[in-house]
CSV table of C-alpha atoms and ligand atoms in Angstrom, one decimal:
chain,number,residue,atom,x,y,z
Y,1,UNK,CA,0.5,-51.9,87.1
Y,2,UNK,CA,-3.1,-52.0,86.1
Y,3,UNK,CA,-4.6,-52.7,82.7
Y,4,UNK,CA,-7.6,-50.5,83.3
Y,5,UNK,CA,-6.9,-47.9,86.1
Y,6,UNK,CA,-10.3,-46.4,85.8
Y,7,UNK,CA,-12.2,-49.7,86.2
Y,8,UNK,CA,-10.0,-51.5,88.7
Y,9,UNK,CA,-9.7,-48.7,91.2
Y,10,UNK,CA,-13.1,-47.3,91.3
Y,11,UNK,CA,-14.5,-45.5,94.3
Y,12,UNK,CA,-17.3,-47.2,96.3
Y,13,UNK,CA,-19.9,-44.8,94.9
Y,14,UNK,CA,-18.5,-44.8,91.4
Y,15,UNK,CA,-18.7,-48.6,91.4
Y,16,UNK,CA,-22.1,-48.7,92.8
Y,17,UNK,CA,-23.4,-46.3,90.1
Y,18,UNK,CA,-21.8,-48.3,87.4
Y,19,UNK,CA,-23.2,-51.7,88.8
Y,20,UNK,CA,-26.6,-50.3,89.2
Y,21,UNK,CA,-26.9,-48.9,85.6
Y,22,UNK,CA,-25.6,-52.2,84.2
Y,23,UNK,CA,-27.9,-54.3,86.4
Y,24,UNK,CA,-31.0,-52.3,85.2
Y,25,UNK,CA,-30.0,-53.0,81.6
Y,26,UNK,CA,-29.3,-56.7,82.2
Y,27,UNK,CA,-32.6,-57.3,83.8
Y,28,UNK,CA,-34.5,-55.6,81.0
Y,29,UNK,CA,-32.6,-57.6,78.4
Y,30,UNK,CA,-33.1,-60.9,80.2
Y,31,UNK,CA,-36.8,-60.4,80.8
Y,32,UNK,CA,-37.5,-59.3,77.2
Y,33,UNK,CA,-35.3,-61.8,75.4
Y,34,UNK,CA,-35.1,-65.1,77.5
Y,35,UNK,CA,-38.4,-66.8,78.1
Y,36,UNK,CA,-36.9,-68.6,81.1
Y,37,UNK,CA,-36.5,-65.2,82.8
Y,38,UNK,CA,-39.8,-63.8,81.6
Y,39,UNK,CA,-41.6,-66.8,83.2
Y,40,UNK,CA,-39.5,-66.6,86.5
Y,41,UNK,CA,-40.1,-62.9,86.8
Y,42,UNK,CA,-43.8,-63.3,86.1
Y,43,UNK,CA,-44.1,-66.0,88.7
Y,44,UNK,CA,-42.6,-63.7,91.3
Y,45,UNK,CA,-44.7,-60.7,90.1
Y,46,UNK,CA,-41.4,-58.9,89.3
Y,47,UNK,CA,-41.0,-56.3,86.6
Y,48,UNK,CA,-37.6,-54.8,85.4
Y,49,UNK,CA,-38.9,-51.5,86.6
Y,50,UNK,CA,-38.7,-52.8,90.2
Y,51,UNK,CA,-34.9,-52.9,90.0
Y,52,UNK,CA,-33.4,-49.4,90.4
Y,53,UNK,CA,-30.0,-50.1,92.1
Y,54,UNK,CA,-27.5,-52.8,92.7
Y,55,UNK,CA,-29.0,-53.3,96.1
Y,56,UNK,CA,-32.2,-54.5,94.6
Y,57,UNK,CA,-30.3,-57.6,93.3
Y,58,UNK,CA,-31.6,-59.6,96.3
Y,59,UNK,CA,-35.1,-59.4,94.8
Y,60,UNK,CA,-34.0,-61.3,91.8
Y,61,UNK,CA,-34.3,-65.1,91.5
Y,62,UNK,CA,-31.3,-67.4,91.4
Y,63,UNK,CA,-30.2,-69.3,88.3
Y,64,UNK,CA,-29.1,-72.9,88.7
Y,65,UNK,CA,-27.0,-75.1,86.5
Y,66,UNK,CA,-30.2,-77.4,86.1
Y,67,UNK,CA,-31.9,-74.3,84.5
Y,68,UNK,CA,-29.0,-74.2,81.9
Y,69,UNK,CA,-29.4,-78.0,81.3
Y,70,UNK,CA,-33.2,-77.6,80.9
Y,71,UNK,CA,-32.7,-75.0,78.3
Y,72,UNK,CA,-30.1,-76.8,76.3
Y,73,UNK,CA,-28.6,-76.0,73.9
Y,74,UNK,CA,-29.6,-72.3,73.0
Y,75,UNK,CA,-32.6,-71.6,75.2
Y,76,UNK,CA,-30.7,-69.2,77.4
Y,77,UNK,CA,-29.4,-67.1,74.5
Y,78,UNK,CA,-30.6,-63.4,74.5
Y,79,UNK,CA,-29.6,-62.7,70.9
Y,80,UNK,CA,-30.2,-64.3,67.6
Y,81,UNK,CA,-27.7,-66.8,66.5
Y,82,UNK,CA,-26.6,-64.5,63.7
Y,83,UNK,CA,-25.1,-62.2,66.4
Y,84,UNK,CA,-23.3,-65.1,68.1
Y,85,UNK,CA,-19.7,-65.3,67.0
Y,86,UNK,CA,-18.4,-68.1,69.2
Y,87,UNK,CA,-19.6,-70.8,71.6
Y,88,UNK,CA,-17.8,-72.7,74.3
Y,89,UNK,CA,-18.8,-75.5,76.7
Y,90,UNK,CA,-17.8,-76.6,80.2
Y,91,UNK,CA,-15.1,-79.3,80.4
Y,92,UNK,CA,-17.3,-82.0,82.2
Y,93,UNK,CA,-17.2,-85.3,80.2
Y,94,UNK,CA,-20.6,-86.7,81.2
Y,95,UNK,CA,-24.0,-85.5,80.4
Y,96,UNK,CA,-24.9,-82.4,78.5
Y,97,UNK,CA,-22.4,-79.7,78.8
Y,98,UNK,CA,-23.3,-76.0,79.8
Y,99,UNK,CA,-22.9,-73.5,76.9
Y,100,UNK,CA,-21.5,-70.0,76.8
Y,101,UNK,CA,-22.3,-67.9,73.8
Y,102,UNK,CA,-20.4,-64.8,72.8
Y,103,UNK,CA,-21.4,-61.8,70.6
Y,104,UNK,CA,-18.5,-59.7,69.1
Y,105,UNK,CA,-18.9,-57.4,72.1
Y,106,UNK,CA,-18.6,-60.4,74.5
Y,107,UNK,CA,-15.3,-61.4,73.0
Y,108,UNK,CA,-14.2,-57.8,73.4
Y,109,UNK,CA,-15.3,-58.0,77.1
Y,110,UNK,CA,-13.4,-61.4,77.5
Y,111,UNK,CA,-10.4,-59.8,76.0
Y,112,UNK,CA,-10.4,-56.9,78.3
Y,113,UNK,CA,-11.0,-59.0,81.5
Y,114,UNK,CA,-8.3,-61.5,80.5
Y,115,UNK,CA,-6.0,-58.6,79.7
Y,116,UNK,CA,-6.5,-57.4,83.3
Y,117,UNK,CA,-5.9,-61.0,84.6
Y,118,UNK,CA,-2.6,-61.3,82.7
Y,119,UNK,CA,-1.5,-57.9,83.7
Y,120,UNK,CA,-2.0,-58.9,87.4
Y,121,UNK,CA,0.7,-61.4,86.9
Y,122,UNK,CA,2.9,-58.7,85.3
Y,123,UNK,CA,2.3,-59.6,81.6
Y,124,UNK,CA,3.3,-56.8,79.2
Y,125,UNK,CA,3.7,-56.5,75.5
Y,126,UNK,CA,7.2,-57.7,75.7
Y,127,UNK,CA,6.3,-61.1,77.2
Y,128,UNK,CA,6.1,-64.6,75.6
Y,129,UNK,CA,3.0,-66.3,76.8
Y,130,UNK,CA,3.3,-70.1,76.9
Y,131,UNK,CA,-0.4,-71.0,76.7
Y,132,UNK,CA,-0.9,-74.6,77.7
Y,133,UNK,CA,-4.6,-74.4,78.6
Y,134,UNK,CA,-6.6,-76.6,76.1
Y,135,UNK,CA,-7.7,-74.9,72.9
Y,136,UNK,CA,-11.2,-76.0,71.8
Y,137,UNK,CA,-14.5,-76.0,73.4
Y,138,UNK,CA,-12.8,-75.5,76.8
Y,139,UNK,CA,-12.6,-71.8,77.5
Y,140,UNK,CA,-9.0,-71.9,79.0
Y,141,UNK,CA,-7.0,-71.8,75.7
Y,142,UNK,CA,-8.9,-69.1,73.7
Y,143,UNK,CA,-9.6,-67.0,76.8
Y,144,UNK,CA,-6.0,-66.5,77.7
Y,145,UNK,CA,-5.2,-66.1,73.9
Y,146,UNK,CA,-7.6,-63.2,73.6
Y,147,UNK,CA,-6.2,-61.5,76.7
Y,148,UNK,CA,-2.6,-61.9,75.6
Y,149,UNK,CA,-3.4,-60.7,72.2
Y,150,UNK,CA,-5.1,-57.6,73.7
Y,151,UNK,CA,-2.0,-56.8,75.6
Y,152,UNK,CA,0.1,-57.3,72.5
Y,153,UNK,CA,2.2,-60.2,74.1
Y,154,UNK,CA,3.5,-63.0,71.9
Y,155,UNK,CA,1.2,-66.0,72.4
Y,156,UNK,CA,2.5,-69.5,71.9
Y,157,UNK,CA,-0.8,-71.3,71.5
Y,158,UNK,CA,0.8,-74.7,72.5
Y,159,UNK,CA,-2.4,-76.1,74.1
Y,160,UNK,CA,-2.3,-79.3,76.3
Y,161,UNK,CA,-0.2,-82.4,75.8
Y,162,UNK,CA,3.0,-83.5,74.1
Y,163,UNK,CA,4.8,-82.5,77.2
Y,164,UNK,CA,8.4,-83.0,76.2
Y,165,UNK,CA,7.9,-80.9,73.1
Y,166,UNK,CA,6.3,-78.2,75.3
Y,167,UNK,CA,9.4,-78.1,77.5
Y,168,UNK,CA,11.7,-77.8,74.4
Y,169,UNK,CA,9.5,-75.0,73.0
Y,170,UNK,CA,9.5,-73.3,76.4
Y,171,UNK,CA,13.2,-73.3,76.5
Y,172,UNK,CA,13.8,-72.5,72.7
Y,173,UNK,CA,11.2,-69.6,72.5
Y,174,UNK,CA,12.1,-68.1,75.8
Y,175,UNK,CA,8.7,-68.3,77.4
Y,176,UNK,CA,8.3,-65.8,80.1
Y,177,UNK,CA,4.6,-66.4,81.3
Y,178,UNK,CA,3.1,-69.8,81.8
Y,179,UNK,CA,-0.6,-70.5,81.7
Y,180,UNK,CA,-2.1,-73.9,82.4
Y,181,UNK,CA,-3.7,-75.9,85.3
Y,182,UNK,CA,-1.6,-76.2,88.5
Y,183,UNK,CA,-1.6,-80.0,88.1
Y,184,UNK,CA,-0.2,-79.7,84.5
Y,185,UNK,CA,2.5,-77.2,85.7
Y,186,UNK,CA,3.8,-80.0,88.1
Y,187,UNK,CA,3.8,-82.5,85.2
Y,188,UNK,CA,5.7,-80.0,83.0
Y,189,UNK,CA,8.2,-79.5,85.9
Y,190,UNK,CA,8.6,-83.3,86.3
Y,191,UNK,CA,9.1,-84.0,82.5
Y,192,UNK,CA,11.5,-81.0,82.3
Y,193,UNK,CA,13.6,-82.2,85.3
Y,194,UNK,CA,13.8,-85.6,83.7
Y,195,UNK,CA,15.1,-83.8,80.6
Y,196,UNK,CA,17.8,-82.2,82.7
Y,197,UNK,CA,16.2,-78.7,82.5
Y,198,UNK,CA,16.9,-76.2,85.3
Y,199,UNK,CA,13.7,-74.2,85.2
Y,200,UNK,CA,15.3,-71.5,87.4
Y,201,UNK,CA,17.7,-70.7,84.6
Y,202,UNK,CA,14.8,-70.2,82.0
Y,203,UNK,CA,13.3,-66.7,81.7
Y,204,UNK,CA,9.9,-67.9,83.0
Y,205,UNK,CA,8.7,-65.3,85.4
Y,206,UNK,CA,5.2,-65.9,86.4
Y,207,UNK,CA,2.1,-68.0,85.7
Y,208,UNK,CA,-1.6,-67.7,85.9
Y,209,UNK,CA,-2.8,-71.1,87.2
Y,210,UNK,CA,-6.4,-72.2,87.7
Y,211,UNK,CA,-9.4,-74.1,86.3
Y,212,UNK,CA,-9.1,-76.5,89.3
Y,213,UNK,CA,-8.8,-76.1,93.0
Y,214,UNK,CA,-5.2,-75.9,94.3
Y,215,UNK,CA,-3.8,-75.2,97.7
Y,216,UNK,CA,-1.4,-72.6,98.9
Y,217,UNK,CA,1.2,-75.4,99.6
Y,218,UNK,CA,0.8,-76.4,96.0
Y,219,UNK,CA,1.7,-72.8,95.0
Y,220,UNK,CA,4.8,-72.9,97.1
Y,221,UNK,CA,5.9,-76.2,95.4
Y,222,UNK,CA,5.3,-74.8,92.0
Y,223,UNK,CA,7.1,-71.5,92.7
Y,224,UNK,CA,10.1,-73.5,94.1
Y,225,UNK,CA,10.3,-76.0,91.3
Y,226,UNK,CA,9.7,-73.6,88.4
Y,227,UNK,CA,11.3,-70.4,89.8
Y,228,UNK,CA,8.3,-68.2,89.0
Y,229,UNK,CA,5.5,-66.2,90.7
Y,230,UNK,CA,2.4,-68.5,90.7
Y,231,UNK,CA,-1.0,-66.7,90.8
Y,232,UNK,CA,-4.5,-67.9,91.0
Y,233,UNK,CA,-6.8,-67.3,88.1
Y,234,UNK,CA,-10.5,-68.1,88.4
Y,235,UNK,CA,-13.5,-68.4,86.0
Y,236,UNK,CA,-16.2,-70.6,84.6
Y,237,UNK,CA,-17.8,-71.2,81.2
Y,238,UNK,CA,-21.2,-70.0,82.3
Y,239,UNK,CA,-19.8,-66.6,83.2
Y,240,UNK,CA,-17.2,-66.0,80.5
Y,241,UNK,CA,-14.4,-68.6,80.9
Y,242,UNK,CA,-11.2,-67.6,82.6
Y,243,UNK,CA,-11.2,-63.8,83.4
Y,244,UNK,CA,-13.6,-63.6,86.2
Y,245,UNK,CA,-10.7,-62.7,88.4
Y,246,UNK,CA,-7.0,-63.3,89.2
Y,247,UNK,CA,-4.7,-62.7,92.2
Y,248,UNK,CA,-2.2,-59.8,92.3
Y,249,UNK,CA,1.4,-60.3,93.5
Y,250,UNK,CA,0.1,-59.5,97.1
Y,251,UNK,CA,-1.6,-62.9,97.1
Y,252,UNK,CA,-4.4,-61.6,99.3
Y,253,UNK,CA,-7.2,-63.1,97.2
Y,254,UNK,CA,-8.5,-63.1,93.7
Y,255,UNK,CA,-9.4,-59.7,92.3
Y,256,UNK,CA,-12.8,-60.0,90.7
Y,257,UNK,CA,-13.7,-57.9,87.6
Y,258,UNK,CA,-16.8,-56.8,89.7
Y,259,UNK,CA,-17.7,-54.0,87.2
Y,260,UNK,CA,-18.8,-56.8,84.9
Y,261,UNK,CA,-19.3,-59.9,87.2
Y,262,UNK,CA,-21.2,-58.9,90.4
Y,263,UNK,CA,-20.3,-61.4,93.2
Y,264,UNK,CA,-22.4,-62.5,96.2
Y,265,UNK,CA,-22.0,-65.3,98.8
Y,266,UNK,CA,-25.0,-67.2,100.0
Y,267,UNK,CA,-25.7,-70.0,102.4
Y,268,UNK,CA,-26.1,-72.9,100.0
Y,269,UNK,CA,-28.9,-74.5,102.0
Y,270,UNK,CA,-31.1,-71.5,102.6
Y,271,UNK,CA,-30.1,-69.1,99.8
Y,272,UNK,CA,-29.6,-66.3,102.4
Y,273,UNK,CA,-27.0,-63.7,101.4
Y,274,UNK,CA,-24.0,-63.8,103.8
Y,275,UNK,CA,-21.8,-60.8,104.9
Y,276,UNK,CA,-18.2,-60.3,103.7
Y,277,UNK,CA,-15.8,-62.7,105.2
Y,278,UNK,CA,-18.3,-65.6,105.7
Y,279,UNK,CA,-17.7,-68.7,103.8
Y,280,UNK,CA,-20.5,-69.9,101.4
Y,281,UNK,CA,-21.4,-70.5,97.8
Y,282,UNK,CA,-20.4,-67.8,95.2
Y,283,UNK,CA,-23.2,-66.4,93.1
Y,284,UNK,CA,-22.3,-64.3,90.1
Y,285,UNK,CA,-24.4,-62.0,88.0
Y,286,UNK,CA,-23.1,-61.1,84.5
Y,287,UNK,CA,-23.8,-57.3,84.5
Y,288,UNK,CA,-22.8,-56.7,80.9
Y,289,UNK,CA,-22.7,-59.9,78.9
Y,290,UNK,CA,-24.9,-60.0,75.8
Y,291,UNK,CA,-25.3,-63.5,74.3
Y,292,UNK,CA,-25.7,-65.6,77.5
Y,293,UNK,CA,-26.3,-63.2,80.5
Y,294,UNK,CA,-27.0,-64.8,83.8
Y,295,UNK,CA,-28.8,-63.4,86.8
Y,296,UNK,CA,-27.5,-64.6,90.2
Y,297,UNK,CA,-25.9,-67.8,88.9
Y,298,UNK,CA,-25.1,-70.3,91.6
Y,299,UNK,CA,-21.6,-71.4,90.8
Y,300,UNK,CA,-21.5,-74.2,93.5
Y,301,UNK,CA,-17.9,-72.9,94.3
Y,302,UNK,CA,-17.2,-72.3,97.9
Y,303,UNK,CA,-15.2,-69.1,99.0
Y,304,UNK,CA,-15.6,-65.9,101.0
Y,305,UNK,CA,-15.5,-62.3,99.8
Y,306,UNK,CA,-13.0,-59.7,101.0
Y,307,UNK,CA,-13.9,-56.0,100.4
Y,308,UNK,CA,-11.5,-53.1,100.7
Y,309,UNK,CA,-8.6,-51.5,99.0
Y,310,UNK,CA,-5.7,-53.8,98.3
Y,311,UNK,CA,-2.1,-52.7,98.7
Y,312,UNK,CA,-1.8,-52.9,94.9
Y,313,UNK,CA,-4.2,-50.0,94.7
Y,314,UNK,CA,-7.1,-51.9,93.2
Y,315,UNK,CA,-10.6,-51.6,94.9
Y,316,UNK,CA,-12.1,-54.5,93.2
Y,317,UNK,CA,-13.8,-57.1,95.4
Y,318,UNK,CA,-11.4,-59.9,96.3
Y,319,UNK,CA,-12.4,-63.5,97.0
Y,320,UNK,CA,-10.5,-66.3,99.0
Y,321,UNK,CA,-9.0,-69.2,97.1
Y,322,UNK,CA,-11.9,-71.6,96.1
Y,323,UNK,CA,-12.1,-74.2,98.9
Y,324,UNK,CA,-14.0,-76.7,96.8
Y,325,UNK,CA,-17.4,-77.1,95.2
Y,326,UNK,CA,-20.7,-77.8,97.0
Y,327,UNK,CA,-20.8,-80.8,94.8
Y,328,UNK,CA,-17.4,-82.1,95.4
Y,329,UNK,CA,-17.5,-81.8,99.2
Y,330,UNK,CA,-17.2,-85.3,100.4
Y,331,UNK,CA,-19.2,-86.3,103.4
Y,332,UNK,CA,-17.3,-89.0,105.2
Y,333,UNK,CA,-19.1,-90.4,108.2
Y,334,UNK,CA,-21.0,-87.2,108.5
Y,335,UNK,CA,-17.9,-85.0,108.4
Y,336,UNK,CA,-17.5,-82.5,105.5
Y,337,UNK,CA,-14.2,-83.0,103.7
Y,338,UNK,CA,-12.8,-81.0,100.9
Y,339,UNK,CA,-10.0,-82.6,98.8
Y,340,UNK,CA,-8.1,-79.3,99.1
Y,341,UNK,CA,-7.7,-79.9,102.8
Y,342,UNK,CA,-6.0,-83.2,102.2
Y,343,UNK,CA,-3.8,-81.6,99.6
Y,344,UNK,CA,-2.7,-79.0,102.0
Y,345,UNK,CA,-1.2,-81.7,104.3
Y,346,UNK,CA,0.3,-83.8,101.5
Y,347,UNK,CA,2.3,-81.1,99.8
Y,348,UNK,CA,4.1,-80.3,103.1
Y,349,UNK,CA,5.4,-83.8,103.7
Y,350,UNK,CA,9.0,-84.5,102.9
Y,351,UNK,CA,9.7,-87.5,100.6
Y,352,UNK,CA,6.4,-87.4,98.7
Y,353,UNK,CA,5.3,-85.9,95.4
Y,354,UNK,CA,2.2,-83.7,95.0
Y,355,UNK,CA,0.5,-86.5,93.0
Y,356,UNK,CA,-2.2,-88.3,94.9
Y,357,UNK,CA,-5.6,-90.0,94.8
Y,358,UNK,CA,-8.4,-90.0,97.3
Y,359,UNK,CA,-10.5,-93.2,97.3
Y,360,UNK,CA,-13.7,-93.5,99.2
Y,361,UNK,CA,-15.5,-96.7,99.7
Y,362,UNK,CA,-18.1,-98.2,101.9
Y,363,UNK,CA,-17.2,-101.3,104.0
Y,364,UNK,CA,-20.4,-102.7,105.7
Y,365,UNK,CA,-22.0,-99.4,106.6
Y,366,UNK,CA,-18.9,-97.4,107.3
Y,367,UNK,CA,-17.3,-94.9,104.9
Y,368,UNK,CA,-13.6,-95.5,104.4
Y,369,UNK,CA,-11.3,-92.9,103.1
Y,370,UNK,CA,-7.9,-93.9,101.7
Y,371,UNK,CA,-5.2,-91.5,100.4
Y,372,UNK,CA,-2.6,-92.9,97.9
Y,373,UNK,CA,0.5,-90.6,97.7
Y,374,UNK,CA,3.5,-91.0,95.5
Y,375,UNK,CA,6.8,-91.2,97.1
Y,376,UNK,CA,9.8,-89.6,95.4
Y,377,UNK,CA,12.8,-91.4,94.0
Y,378,UNK,CA,14.8,-90.8,97.1
Y,379,UNK,CA,12.3,-92.3,99.4
Y,380,UNK,CA,12.1,-95.5,97.4
Y,381,UNK,CA,15.6,-96.7,98.5
Y,382,UNK,CA,14.7,-96.1,102.1
Y,383,UNK,CA,14.0,-98.9,104.6
Y,384,UNK,CA,10.4,-100.1,105.0
Y,385,UNK,CA,10.4,-98.8,108.5
Y,386,UNK,CA,11.0,-95.3,107.3
Y,387,UNK,CA,8.3,-95.6,104.7
Y,388,UNK,CA,5.9,-96.6,107.4
Y,389,UNK,CA,6.9,-93.7,109.5
Y,390,UNK,CA,6.1,-91.3,106.6
Y,391,UNK,CA,2.7,-93.0,106.1
Y,392,UNK,CA,2.0,-92.7,109.8
Y,393,UNK,CA,3.0,-89.0,109.8
Y,394,UNK,CA,0.7,-88.3,106.9
Y,395,UNK,CA,-2.1,-90.3,108.6
Y,396,UNK,CA,-1.9,-88.4,111.9
Y,397,UNK,CA,-1.7,-85.0,110.3
Y,398,UNK,CA,-4.8,-85.6,108.1
Y,399,UNK,CA,-6.6,-87.3,111.0
Y,400,UNK,CA,-6.0,-84.4,113.3
Y,401,UNK,CA,-7.1,-81.9,110.7
Y,402,UNK,CA,-10.3,-83.6,109.6
Y,403,UNK,CA,-11.2,-85.4,112.9
Y,404,UNK,CA,-11.8,-88.7,111.1
Y,405,UNK,CA,-9.8,-91.9,110.6
Y,406,UNK,CA,-8.1,-92.3,107.2
Y,407,UNK,CA,-5.9,-94.9,105.5
Y,408,UNK,CA,-2.6,-93.7,103.8
Y,409,UNK,CA,-0.5,-95.7,101.4
Y,410,UNK,CA,2.6,-94.6,99.7
Y,411,UNK,CA,2.9,-95.7,96.1
Y,412,UNK,CA,5.8,-96.0,93.7
Y,413,UNK,CA,7.0,-92.9,91.8
Y,414,UNK,CA,5.1,-92.0,88.6
Y,415,UNK,CA,2.2,-94.5,89.2
Y,416,UNK,CA,-0.5,-92.0,89.6
Y,417,UNK,CA,-1.8,-90.8,86.3
Y,418,UNK,CA,-0.8,-87.3,85.3
Y,419,UNK,CA,-3.2,-84.8,83.9
Y,420,UNK,CA,-2.9,-82.5,81.0
Y,421,UNK,CA,-5.9,-80.4,81.9
Y,422,UNK,CA,-8.0,-80.7,85.1
Y,423,UNK,CA,-6.8,-83.4,87.4
Y,424,UNK,CA,-9.1,-86.0,88.7
Y,425,UNK,CA,-8.1,-87.0,92.1
Y,426,UNK,CA,-11.2,-88.2,93.9
Y,427,UNK,CA,-12.6,-91.7,93.2
Y,428,UNK,CA,-15.9,-92.1,95.3
Y,429,UNK,CA,-16.7,-95.8,94.8
Y,430,UNK,CA,-19.8,-95.4,97.0
Y,431,UNK,CA,-21.7,-93.8,94.1
Y,432,UNK,CA,-20.4,-96.2,91.3
F,1,DLL,O1,-12.2,-73.9,84.1
F,1,DLL,C1,-12.3,-71.6,83.2
F,1,DLL,C2,-11.0,-71.5,83.5
F,1,DLL,C3,-10.0,-71.7,82.5
F,1,DLL,C4,-10.5,-70.8,84.6
F,1,DLL,C5,-8.6,-71.4,82.8
F,1,DLL,C6,-9.2,-70.5,84.9
F,1,DLL,C7,-8.3,-70.9,84.0
F,1,DLL,P1,-15.0,-74.6,83.5
F,1,DLL,O2,-14.4,-75.7,82.7
F,1,DLL,O3,-16.4,-74.2,83.2
F,1,DLL,O4,-14.2,-73.2,83.2
F,1,DLL,O5,-14.9,-75.0,85.0
F,1,DLL,C8,-15.3,-73.9,86.0
F,1,DLL,O6,-13.6,-74.8,87.6
F,1,DLL,O7,-16.7,-73.5,88.7
F,1,DLL,C9,-14.5,-74.1,89.6
F,1,DLL,O8,-15.1,-75.1,90.2
F,1,DLL,C10,-13.3,-74.5,88.9
F,1,DLL,N1,-12.2,-73.5,88.8
F,1,DLL,C11,-11.9,-72.6,87.9
F,1,DLL,N2,-10.8,-71.8,88.4
F,1,DLL,C12,-10.6,-72.2,89.6
F,1,DLL,C13,-9.5,-71.8,90.5
F,1,DLL,C14,-12.9,-72.9,83.6
F,1,DLL,N3,-8.7,-70.8,90.4
F,1,DLL,C15,-15.0,-74.5,87.4
F,1,DLL,N4,-9.6,-72.5,91.8
F,1,DLL,C16,-15.3,-73.5,88.4
F,1,DLL,C17,-10.5,-73.5,92.1
F,1,DLL,C18,-11.4,-73.3,89.9
F,1,DLL,N5,-11.4,-73.9,91.1
């Protein structure tokens, strides 16, 4: 079932016409209303009239996160503050946050794209949505809230934290859809299991999990422990918050709402646009956003695009699971390592929990990577020799995948800090 048949299953030509019209409008608004774009265009000798179709998008300049920081707080707003009805910020805890502004129409757009995302996981007006994304400046809570309201589902705005109480509410209110970060899902599972809850007997049916990178093995773990369909939801504050896209039950990539958010993949070093299927940095243009429109915004997220009709009937552009970010890619002795690659290995290993920490340090002139993994309660009673064997197994699997030496240490159950929002797993001591 689709939320918006007309928009989610457009023909190629229909989509192109829509995107082209929207792009022309966007370029004009940005040029007229945002001094940053007026200057950028003038520098390039570019006028809005030079843009006549979506293919002309390559003529337009990129927008970087630093451009948003330089124009903090409201320099990138295209409408007067009297028309802005809400603002949100990115979840980073250091430095100035990036800001997303919303007009009434933007909130409408957010509700529409989030309704599509929740429908992708099967949400209908009869569902009870347990929304454990944080409410506040972070976009997760309210974004899901608006989408669920649009569908007419019952929202439980439980937000993050107070995990035991969450499990109780989930059970008593009969939640059917769960929305939170994948790491918090595992924490919920753990706390619930300690309380003696059998999640498979609860009416929980599906979940939209995102806001942080997670692996397919993590998905399998979540599905098995909670007895639900776990789908990937993607988004970022700069573009709208959650709602940029979501997987369907085919699990063949995240369906992007490409009538509103136009995706491209570029080589992050050269800026060259890459063909479908090639891995690079995701760039998004907000075709229809009013308050804080962005032209060719470099997300720093690494993925690949997948065109073509999906078995679910949608024709929206799909993207692969986010592999990591250009800025959280670790370079260990010259080798590029994404934390998600390490997670893929860990989640498969018997006797360990999907709670881990990656620590990088420099000893002399050599980078050293150490992975701390929690063992489960069963493992703890095992002989030292068996523990060593598990450590060795993890070590050799990670080493053969990455091609570099790593250290692996099993740690006691429940010693790695649990997250209620986005998990922090990488500790790079080299830059401290
Ligand atoms: O995390 C918006 C969101 C809320 C998405 C709830 C999904 C669910 P920010 O705090 O601005 O916004 O962080 C955006 O988080 O650029 C990615 O690096 C990462 N991210 C978001 N979704 C995913 C995902 C929200 N499904 C940044 N997989 C993005 C991997 C994700 N990374």
